[in-house]
Coordinates of C-alpha atoms in Angstrom, one line a residue:
R273 CA 0.0 0.0 0.0
H274 CA 2.7 2.5 0.9
S275 CA 4.8 1.6 -2.2
A276 CA 1.8 2.1 -4.5
G277 CA 1.0 5.3 -2.8
S278 CA 4.5 6.6 -3.2
Q279 CA 4.5 5.7 -6.9
W280 CA 1.2 7.5 -7.4
R281 CA 2.5 10.6 -5.6
V282 CA 5.6 10.8 -7.7
A283 CA 3.8 10.2 -11.0
I284 CA 1.1 12.8 -10.2
R285 CA 3.7 15.4 -9.0
V286 CA 5.7 15.1 -12.2
A287 CA 2.6 15.3 -14.4
M288 CA 1.1 18.2 -12.6
A289 CA 4.3 20.2 -12.7
T290 CA 4.1 20.2 -16.5
S291 CA 0.4 20.6 -17.1
T292 CA -1.5 23.7 -15.9
S293 CA -4.8 22.4 -17.2
A294 CA -4.3 19.0 -15.5
L295 CA -3.5 20.9 -12.2
A296 CA -6.8 22.6 -12.3
L297 CA -8.6 19.3 -13.0
L298 CA -6.8 17.5 -10.2
A299 CA -7.4 20.2 -7.7
G300 CA -11.1 19.3 -7.6
I301 CA -10.6 15.6 -7.1
S302 CA -10.9 13.9 -3.7
S303 CA -8.0 13.0 -1.5
H304 CA -7.5 9.8 -3.6
R305 CA -5.8 12.0 -6.1
V306 CA -2.5 11.1 -4.4
G307 CA -3.2 7.4 -4.4
I308 CA -3.9 7.3 -0.7
S309 CA -7.0 5.9 0.9
R310 CA -7.5 8.0 4.0
P311 CA -10.3 7.8 6.6
K312 CA -13.3 10.1 6.3
R313 CA -13.3 13.0 8.7
A314 CA -16.5 14.3 10.4
A315 CA -15.9 17.9 9.3
P316 CA -13.3 18.1 6.5
R317 CA -11.5 21.4 6.2
A318 CA -11.7 23.3 3.0
R319 CA -8.8 22.4 0.7
R320 CA -6.2 25.0 0.0
I321 CA -5.5 24.1 -3.6
P322 CA -9.0 24.8 -4.9
R323 CA -9.1 28.0 -2.9
I324 CA -5.8 29.1 -4.4
I325 CA -7.2 28.6 -7.9
A326 CA -10.7 30.1 -7.1
E327 CA -9.5 33.1 -5.2
A328 CA -6.4 34.1 -7.2
S329 CA -6.4 37.8 -8.1
S330 CA -4.4 39.3 -10.9
S331 CA -1.9 40.7 -8.5
S332 CA -1.2 37.4 -6.9
Q333 CA -1.5 34.9 -9.7
A334 CA 2.3 34.5 -10.2
R335 CA 2.7 33.8 -6.5
D336 CA -0.2 31.4 -6.4
A337 CA 1.2 29.5 -9.4
F338 CA 4.5 29.2 -7.6
V339 CA 2.9 27.8 -4.5
L340 CA 1.0 25.3 -6.6
R341 CA 4.0 24.2 -8.5
A342 CA 6.0 23.8 -5.2
S343 CA 3.2 21.8 -3.7
L344 CA 3.1 19.4 -6.6
A345 CA 6.7 19.3 -7.5
S346 CA 8.3 15.8 -7.9
S347 CA 10.9 16.6 -5.2
P348 CA 11.7 19.3 -2.6
T349 CA 12.5 22.7 -4.1
P350 CA 16.1 23.7 -3.6
L351 CA 16.2 27.0 -1.8
T352 CA 19.2 28.2 -3.9
S353 CA 16.8 28.1 -7.0
L354 CA 14.5 30.7 -5.3
I355 CA 17.0 33.4 -4.4
D356 CA 15.6 36.8 -5.6
D357 CA 12.7 35.1 -7.4
P358 CA 9.9 37.7 -7.5
D359 CA 7.2 35.0 -7.9
A360 CA 8.4 33.3 -4.7
T361 CA 8.8 36.5 -2.5
K362 CA 6.8 36.1 0.7
A363 CA 4.8 33.3 -1.0
F364 CA 4.5 31.4 2.2
D365 CA 3.0 32.7 5.4
V366 CA 4.8 30.2 7.7
V367 CA 7.7 27.9 6.9
V368 CA 8.6 25.3 9.5
W369 CA 12.4 24.9 9.3
G370 CA 13.8 21.7 10.8
A371 CA 10.4 20.1 10.1
T372 CA 11.7 16.6 9.9
G373 CA 13.2 16.6 13.4
F374 CA 11.3 15.2 16.4
T375 CA 9.7 18.4 17.5
G376 CA 9.7 20.0 14.1
T377 CA 7.4 17.2 12.9
L378 CA 4.9 17.9 15.7
V379 CA 5.0 21.6 14.8
A380 CA 4.3 20.9 11.1
R381 CA 1.5 18.5 11.9
H382 CA -0.2 21.0 14.2
L383 CA -0.1 23.8 11.6
A384 CA -1.3 21.5 8.8
K385 CA -4.3 20.4 10.9
H386 CA -5.2 23.5 12.8
A387 CA -3.9 26.7 11.0
P388 CA -6.5 28.9 9.2
D389 CA -7.1 27.7 5.7
S390 CA -6.0 31.0 4.3
L391 CA -2.5 30.5 5.7
R392 CA 0.1 29.2 3.2
I393 CA 2.4 26.7 5.0
A394 CA 5.6 25.0 3.8
V395 CA 8.1 22.7 5.4
G396 CA 11.8 22.9 5.1
G397 CA 14.9 20.8 6.0
R398 CA 18.0 19.3 4.5
S399 CA 16.9 15.8 3.6
D400 CA 14.8 15.1 0.5
A401 CA 13.8 11.7 1.7
K402 CA 12.7 12.8 5.2
L403 CA 10.8 15.8 3.8
Y404 CA 9.0 13.6 1.3
S405 CA 8.2 11.0 4.0
L406 CA 6.8 13.7 6.4
V407 CA 4.5 15.3 3.8
G408 CA 3.2 11.9 2.6
S409 CA 2.6 10.7 6.2
M410 CA 0.6 13.9 7.0
V411 CA -1.7 13.2 4.1
E412 CA -2.0 9.5 5.0
S413 CA -2.9 10.3 8.6
G414 CA -5.4 13.1 7.7
D415 CA -3.3 15.8 9.4
S416 CA -3.2 17.6 6.0
D417 CA -5.6 17.8 3.1
V418 CA -3.0 18.7 0.6
L419 CA 0.7 18.0 -0.1
L420 CA 2.6 20.8 1.7
P421 CA 5.3 22.5 -0.4
M422 CA 8.8 21.2 0.6
L423 CA 12.0 23.4 0.7
R424 CA 15.4 21.9 0.9
G425 CA 18.5 23.8 2.1
D426 CA 21.4 23.9 4.5
A427 CA 21.3 25.9 7.7
A428 CA 25.0 26.8 7.3
D429 CA 24.6 28.1 3.7
A430 CA 24.0 31.9 3.6
T431 CA 22.3 31.7 0.2
D432 CA 19.9 29.0 1.2
M433 CA 18.9 30.9 4.4
R434 CA 18.6 34.2 2.5
A435 CA 16.2 32.5 0.1
L436 CA 14.3 30.9 3.0
A437 CA 13.8 34.4 4.6
Q438 CA 12.7 35.8 1.2
V439 CA 10.0 33.3 0.5
A440 CA 8.5 33.4 4.0
K441 CA 6.6 36.0 6.0
C442 CA 7.5 34.0 9.1
V443 CA 9.9 31.2 9.8
V444 CA 9.4 29.0 12.9
S445 CA 12.6 27.0 13.5
A446 CA 12.9 23.7 15.3
A447 CA 16.4 23.1 14.1
G448 CA 18.6 23.2 17.3
P449 CA 20.9 23.5 19.0
Y450 CA 20.6 27.0 17.8
G451 CA 24.1 28.0 18.8
E452 CA 25.2 25.6 16.1
H453 CA 22.5 25.9 13.5
G454 CA 20.7 29.2 14.0
D455 CA 23.0 32.1 13.4
V456 CA 22.8 32.3 9.6
L457 CA 19.0 31.9 9.5
V458 CA 18.3 34.6 12.2
G459 CA 20.7 37.0 10.4
A460 CA 18.8 36.4 7.1
C461 CA 15.4 36.9 8.6
A462 CA 16.6 40.2 10.3
A463 CA 17.9 41.4 7.0
E464 CA 14.9 40.5 4.9
G465 CA 12.3 41.7 7.3
T466 CA 11.0 38.2 8.0
H467 CA 9.5 37.3 11.4
Y468 CA 11.1 34.5 13.2
A469 CA 10.4 32.3 16.3
D470 CA 12.3 29.3 17.8
L471 CA 12.5 26.9 20.7
T472 CA 15.9 27.9 22.0
G473 CA 16.9 27.8 25.7
E474 CA 20.4 29.0 25.1
P475 CA 20.8 32.5 26.7
G476 CA 24.4 32.9 25.6
W477 CA 23.4 32.5 22.0
M478 CA 20.4 34.8 22.5
R479 CA 22.8 37.5 23.7
S480 CA 24.9 37.2 20.6
V481 CA 21.7 37.4 18.5
I482 CA 20.7 40.6 20.2
D483 CA 24.1 42.1 19.7
A484 CA 24.4 41.1 16.1
H485 CA 20.8 41.5 14.8
D486 CA 18.6 43.7 17.0
A487 CA 19.4 46.9 15.2
T488 CA 18.9 45.4 11.8
A489 CA 15.6 43.8 12.8
R490 CA 14.4 47.1 14.2
A491 CA 15.2 48.8 10.8
T492 CA 13.5 46.1 8.7
G493 CA 10.5 45.4 11.0
A494 CA 11.5 41.8 11.5
R495 CA 10.2 40.5 14.9
I496 CA 12.7 38.0 16.2
V497 CA 11.3 35.9 19.0
P498 CA 13.6 33.3 20.6
C499 CA 12.3 31.0 23.4
A500 CA 8.8 30.6 21.9
G501 CA 8.2 27.2 23.3
F502 CA 7.9 25.8 26.9
D503 CA 11.1 27.8 27.3
S504 CA 9.9 30.5 28.0
V505 CA 6.3 31.3 26.9
P506 CA 4.5 30.0 30.0
A507 CA 6.9 31.8 32.4
D508 CA 7.2 35.1 30.4
V509 CA 3.6 35.5 29.2
G510 CA 2.2 34.0 32.4
A511 CA 4.2 36.5 34.5
F512 CA 3.2 39.4 32.2
V513 CA -0.5 38.5 32.4
A514 CA -0.4 38.1 36.2
A515 CA 1.3 41.5 36.6
T516 CA -1.3 43.0 34.2
E517 CA -4.1 41.5 36.3
L518 CA -2.5 42.9 39.5
A519 CA -2.6 46.4 37.9
R520 CA -6.2 45.9 36.8
R521 CA -7.4 44.8 40.3
H522 CA -5.3 47.3 42.2
P523 CA -5.1 50.6 40.2
G524 CA -1.7 52.1 40.4
A525 CA 0.0 49.0 41.6
R526 CA 3.1 47.7 39.7
A527 CA 4.5 44.2 40.2
V528 CA 7.8 44.2 42.1
K529 CA 7.9 40.4 42.2
V530 CA 6.4 37.6 40.3
T531 CA 7.0 34.0 41.4
S532 CA 6.1 31.0 39.3
F533 CA 5.6 27.5 40.7
L534 CA 5.7 24.5 38.5
T535 CA 3.3 22.5 40.6
K536 CA 2.5 19.6 38.2
V537 CA 4.7 18.2 35.4
L538 CA 5.0 14.9 33.5
G539 CA 7.1 14.9 30.4
G540 CA 10.1 13.3 28.6
F541 CA 13.3 14.1 26.9
S542 CA 14.4 13.8 23.3
G543 CA 17.9 13.5 21.9
G544 CA 17.6 17.0 20.4
T545 CA 16.9 18.5 23.9
L546 CA 19.8 16.6 25.3
A547 CA 22.1 17.8 22.5
T548 CA 21.2 21.3 23.4
G549 CA 22.0 20.5 27.1
W550 CA 25.5 19.2 26.1
R551 CA 26.1 22.3 24.1
L552 CA 25.2 24.5 27.1
A553 CA 27.8 22.6 29.1
E554 CA 30.5 22.7 26.5
D555 CA 30.1 26.3 25.2
A556 CA 32.1 28.8 27.2
R557 CA 29.7 31.6 26.2
E558 CA 26.8 29.6 27.7
R559 CA 28.7 28.7 30.9
T560 CA 29.7 32.3 31.5
S561 CA 26.1 33.6 31.1
F562 CA 24.5 30.8 33.1
C563 CA 24.2 32.8 36.4
D564 CA 24.0 36.3 34.8
V565 CA 20.4 37.2 35.6
D566 CA 20.6 40.3 33.4
G567 CA 22.4 38.7 30.5
L568 CA 19.7 39.7 28.1
V569 CA 18.9 43.2 29.6
P570 CA 20.2 46.1 27.5
G571 CA 22.6 48.4 29.4
A572 CA 22.5 46.3 32.6
V573 CA 24.8 47.4 35.4
D574 CA 25.7 44.7 37.9
G575 CA 24.6 45.5 41.4
V576 CA 22.2 48.2 40.2
T577 CA 19.9 46.8 37.5
N578 CA 19.7 43.5 39.4
A579 CA 19.7 44.9 42.9
A580 CA 16.4 43.2 43.9
Q581 CA 16.8 40.0 41.9
T582 CA 17.4 36.7 43.6
P583 CA 20.7 35.3 42.2
L584 CA 20.9 32.1 40.2
A585 CA 23.2 30.0 42.4
F586 CA 23.4 26.5 43.9
A587 CA 22.6 28.0 47.3
E588 CA 19.2 28.9 46.0
L589 CA 18.3 25.3 45.5
E590 CA 17.7 24.9 49.2
P591 CA 13.9 24.2 49.6
T592 CA 11.7 27.0 50.8
Y593 CA 8.1 26.9 52.1
D594 CA 5.2 28.8 50.6
L595 CA 2.3 29.4 53.0
N596 CA -0.2 30.1 50.2
L597 CA 0.5 26.9 48.3
D598 CA 1.2 25.0 51.5
A599 CA 4.2 23.6 49.5
W600 CA 7.9 23.1 49.7
A601 CA 9.7 24.4 46.6
T602 CA 13.1 24.5 45.1
T603 CA 14.5 26.5 42.1
S604 CA 13.0 25.2 38.8
P605 CA 15.4 23.7 36.2
F606 CA 13.9 26.2 33.7
A607 CA 14.7 29.2 35.9
P608 CA 18.2 30.0 34.4
C609 CA 16.5 30.7 31.0
D610 CA 13.1 32.0 32.3
V611 CA 14.6 34.6 34.7
K612 CA 16.6 36.2 31.9
V613 CA 13.7 36.3 29.4
V614 CA 11.2 37.8 31.9
R615 CA 13.8 40.4 33.0
R616 CA 14.4 41.3 29.3
T617 CA 10.6 41.8 29.0
V618 CA 10.6 44.1 31.9
S619 CA 13.4 46.2 30.5
L620 CA 11.9 46.4 27.0
L621 CA 8.5 47.5 28.3
D622 CA 10.2 50.1 30.6
A623 CA 12.3 51.4 27.7
E624 CA 9.4 51.5 25.3
G625 CA 7.0 53.4 27.5
G626 CA 4.1 55.2 25.8
A627 CA 0.6 54.1 25.4
E628 CA 1.4 50.8 23.7
A629 CA 3.4 49.5 26.6
G630 CA 1.0 51.0 29.2
P631 CA 1.5 53.5 32.1
E632 CA 5.1 53.6 33.3
G633 CA 6.1 51.2 30.5
G634 CA 3.8 48.4 31.5
P635 CA 2.6 46.4 34.6
Y636 CA 6.0 46.0 36.1
A637 CA 8.0 48.2 38.5
D638 CA 11.4 49.5 37.4
I639 CA 13.7 46.6 36.7
S640 CA 16.1 47.6 39.5
R641 CA 13.2 47.0 42.0
F642 CA 11.8 43.9 40.2
C643 CA 12.4 40.2 41.0
Y644 CA 11.3 37.1 39.2
E645 CA 11.7 33.6 40.7
G646 CA 11.0 30.3 39.0
K647 CA 10.2 27.5 41.5
L648 CA 9.5 23.7 41.3
A649 CA 6.9 22.6 43.8
A650 CA 5.8 19.2 42.5
F651 CA 2.9 17.5 44.3
E652 CA 2.1 20.5 46.5
L653 CA 3.0 18.6 49.7
G654 CA 3.2 20.8 52.7
T655 CA 4.5 18.0 54.9
P656 CA 8.0 16.7 55.6
V657 CA 7.5 14.4 52.6
G658 CA 7.3 17.6 50.5
W659 CA 10.6 18.9 51.9
I660 CA 12.3 15.6 51.2
S661 CA 10.9 15.6 47.7
S662 CA 12.2 19.2 47.1
K663 CA 15.5 18.4 48.6
A664 CA 16.0 15.3 46.4
T665 CA 15.0 17.3 43.3
A666 CA 17.5 20.0 44.2
A667 CA 20.2 17.4 44.7
L668 CA 19.4 15.8 41.3
V669 CA 19.5 19.2 39.5
E670 CA 22.8 20.2 41.1
A671 CA 24.3 16.7 40.2
A672 CA 23.1 17.0 36.6
V673 CA 24.6 20.5 36.2
R674 CA 27.9 19.6 37.8
G675 CA 28.0 16.3 35.9
A676 CA 27.3 17.9 32.5
A677 CA 30.2 20.3 33.2
D678 CA 32.6 17.4 33.6
A679 CA 33.9 16.2 30.3
E680 CA 34.3 12.6 31.3
A681 CA 30.9 12.4 32.9
R682 CA 29.4 14.1 29.9
T683 CA 30.8 11.5 27.6
R684 CA 29.3 8.7 29.6
M685 CA 25.9 10.4 29.7
K686 CA 25.9 11.0 26.0
A687 CA 26.5 7.3 25.4
A688 CA 23.6 6.2 27.6
L689 CA 20.9 8.8 26.8
P690 CA 18.8 9.3 23.7
K691 CA 20.4 10.6 20.5
P692 CA 19.0 13.4 18.3
G693 CA 15.9 12.3 16.5
D694 CA 14.8 10.1 19.4
G695 CA 12.0 11.1 21.7
P696 CA 9.1 10.0 23.9
P697 CA 6.4 7.9 22.1
E698 CA 3.0 9.3 21.3
W699 CA 1.2 7.6 24.2
F700 CA 3.6 9.1 26.7
R701 CA 3.3 12.6 25.1
R702 CA -0.5 12.3 25.4
A703 CA -0.2 11.2 29.0
G704 CA 1.9 14.3 29.9
F705 CA 0.6 17.4 31.7
W706 CA 1.8 20.4 33.5
E707 CA 0.6 23.3 35.7
M708 CA 2.4 26.6 36.5
R709 CA 1.0 28.9 39.1
F710 CA 1.9 32.6 39.3
C711 CA 1.9 35.1 42.2
A712 CA 2.3 38.8 41.3
E713 CA 3.0 41.1 44.2
G714 CA 2.8 44.9 44.5
E715 CA 5.2 47.2 46.3
D716 CA 3.0 47.6 49.4
G717 CA 3.2 43.9 50.2
K718 CA -0.6 43.7 50.3
A719 CA -1.7 43.8 46.7
R720 CA -1.2 40.4 45.1
V721 CA -2.9 38.1 42.5
W722 CA -2.7 34.4 41.8
T723 CA -3.1 32.9 38.3
A724 CA -2.4 29.6 36.7
M725 CA -1.5 28.1 33.3
R726 CA -2.2 24.4 32.5
G727 CA -1.4 22.1 29.7
G728 CA -2.7 18.6 28.9
G729 CA 0.3 17.3 27.0
D730 CA 4.0 16.6 27.4
P731 CA 5.3 20.1 28.1
G732 CA 8.6 19.7 26.2
Y733 CA 7.1 18.2 23.0
S734 CA 3.3 18.1 22.4
D735 CA 2.7 21.4 24.1
T736 CA 5.9 23.2 23.1
A737 CA 5.1 22.3 19.5
K738 CA 1.6 23.8 19.9
I739 CA 3.1 27.0 21.4
L740 CA 5.6 27.5 18.6
A741 CA 3.0 26.8 15.9
E742 CA 0.6 29.3 17.3
A743 CA 3.4 31.8 17.7
G744 CA 4.0 31.4 13.9
V745 CA 0.3 31.9 13.1
L746 CA 0.3 35.2 15.2
L747 CA 3.5 36.5 13.6
A748 CA 2.4 35.6 10.1
S749 CA -1.1 37.1 10.6
D750 CA -0.4 40.5 12.2
G751 CA 3.1 40.5 13.5
G752 CA 2.2 39.1 17.0
S753 CA -0.4 41.4 18.6
G754 CA 1.9 42.2 21.6
P755 CA 2.3 45.4 23.6
V756 CA 5.4 46.5 21.5
R757 CA 4.7 46.6 17.8
R758 CA 8.2 47.4 16.4
G759 CA 10.8 45.0 15.0
G760 CA 13.8 43.8 16.9
V761 CA 14.9 40.8 19.1
L762 CA 11.9 40.5 21.3
T763 CA 10.5 38.2 24.0
P764 CA 7.3 36.2 23.9
A765 CA 5.4 38.6 26.2
V766 CA 6.5 41.7 24.3
A767 CA 5.7 40.1 20.9
F768 CA 2.5 38.4 21.7
G769 CA 1.0 39.6 25.0
D770 CA -2.0 37.5 26.0
A771 CA -2.9 36.9 22.3
V772 CA -0.9 33.6 22.3
L773 CA -3.0 32.4 25.2
R774 CA -6.2 32.9 23.3
G775 CA -4.7 31.0 20.4
L776 CA -3.6 28.1 22.6
E777 CA -6.9 27.7 24.6
P778 CA -8.6 25.6 21.9
H779 CA -5.6 23.2 22.0
G780 CA -5.7 22.4 25.7
I781 CA -3.4 25.1 27.1
T782 CA -5.4 27.3 29.5
Y783 CA -4.9 30.3 31.7
T784 CA -7.0 31.2 34.7
V785 CA -7.1 34.0 37.3
D786 CA -7.6 32.7 40.9
G787 CA -7.6 36.0 42.8
D788 CA -5.9 36.8 46.1
E789 CA -5.2 33.2 46.9
P790 CA -4.4 30.1 44.8
K791 CA -7.3 27.8 44.1
G792 CA -7.3 24.0 43.9
V793 CA -4.6 21.5 44.7
W794 CA -3.7 18.1 43.1
F795 CA -3.8 16.2 46.3
S796 CA -2.6 16.7 49.9
L797 CA -1.6 14.6 52.9
P798 CA -2.5 15.2 56.5
K799 CA -0.7 18.2 57.7
I800 CA 2.1 17.9 60.2
A801 CA 3.2 20.8 62.4
K802 CA 6.1 22.7 60.9
T803 CA 8.9 24.1 62.8

């Protein structure tokens, strides 16, 4: 069955690429036009190919014809062939780069299945065979009603990446580690005025991107948004919305502290994530920036800008007790990245000022008076069991960090753990979940608000793919809808505001406001007096 389907797809692609009249005819045929028998769907989505033909205007016919040819080409289109091609310029709304990787495939499938029909989507990577397999499997599974256009290129080739930036309104990249594979693409997007988002959690690399491309992106209008996945959309956007809710409930109040608590989490690791972790341990730039809380803040002055901020240090792993949650908590493993991103948001809003960013530059106090903390409070246990759990977690985090920094230990871990391309199976990703609670506090110590964000999938894969995909839809549609509308190297909160939460809600990621106290717990044990 698969062999016959593949032969049909190749034969039809070749025939259609040379016959305009046949293309128009084929566009109206059912899904069997690609030799695949796929199950009927209760509410089939309108097909993009008929829409392209029916709605093409005289001003866009050349671009429509290019998209159609690319969709039905017999092999992936080489990016080098598209450089400075006027018919291809901004022909695609969103291109998923690194689409054949573990997470990239999830991003591509989400967009193909859930993106608005008017959005033109393409997938890109370096392997013809993997791209072809991905596109065929999406049609077979029913995730896509059409054959998505395929673009082939090399992330290290400046001509390829320039062509990619030219043909796309927005590029969402799942091709990490970004310190190794992202520089050329980000530079091309900044130069061509193309919006960009990725899944990086590499603060040192992000600092280099800011230094190299922020000014160019401002000039061209490109909105460059690193950390547009689980690192660090929940933390950054969650903190921003909590602070905004504080200002709404307490007029005149500005958040001087936001604390996030990761209270529930079940997820896995892929080889790609681990490859990024190895790079963080091996790259001197990343090691140097690891504890620098203001590493992404423009014009930061140590001891001044970060005067109120809790440092990132092993000493901070010691469990602390939160009366409101009735939970012991330790520093979250995501905090080294999240702290830097949230503090960049505060600094950008403060610098922007004006009506768009809100009074006094937004819902936050001045960055020199602001503190963000990311905590892990799994199981919400306010008993000695909770303290032991937090202590054990802290010990594991410290051991992992110290072990990864040791070359010999790192070599042993690389041999034993998953390789790039490997990842948790679908049943495990579906079983995953997470919850992050936020507490925003005002200067008087009395004004506060609790909120919560929850997801019903593996945070590092199923849900991070949803987040990046919806970020791409926002960027391609209206540039992001965030409180700051200019180009530059931005943060998720600055680029998207709460618009990304509205986009994610239909896909199982929700945000709620609890009020002055947190509401609901997972489970609790009989309380034991605390000393």
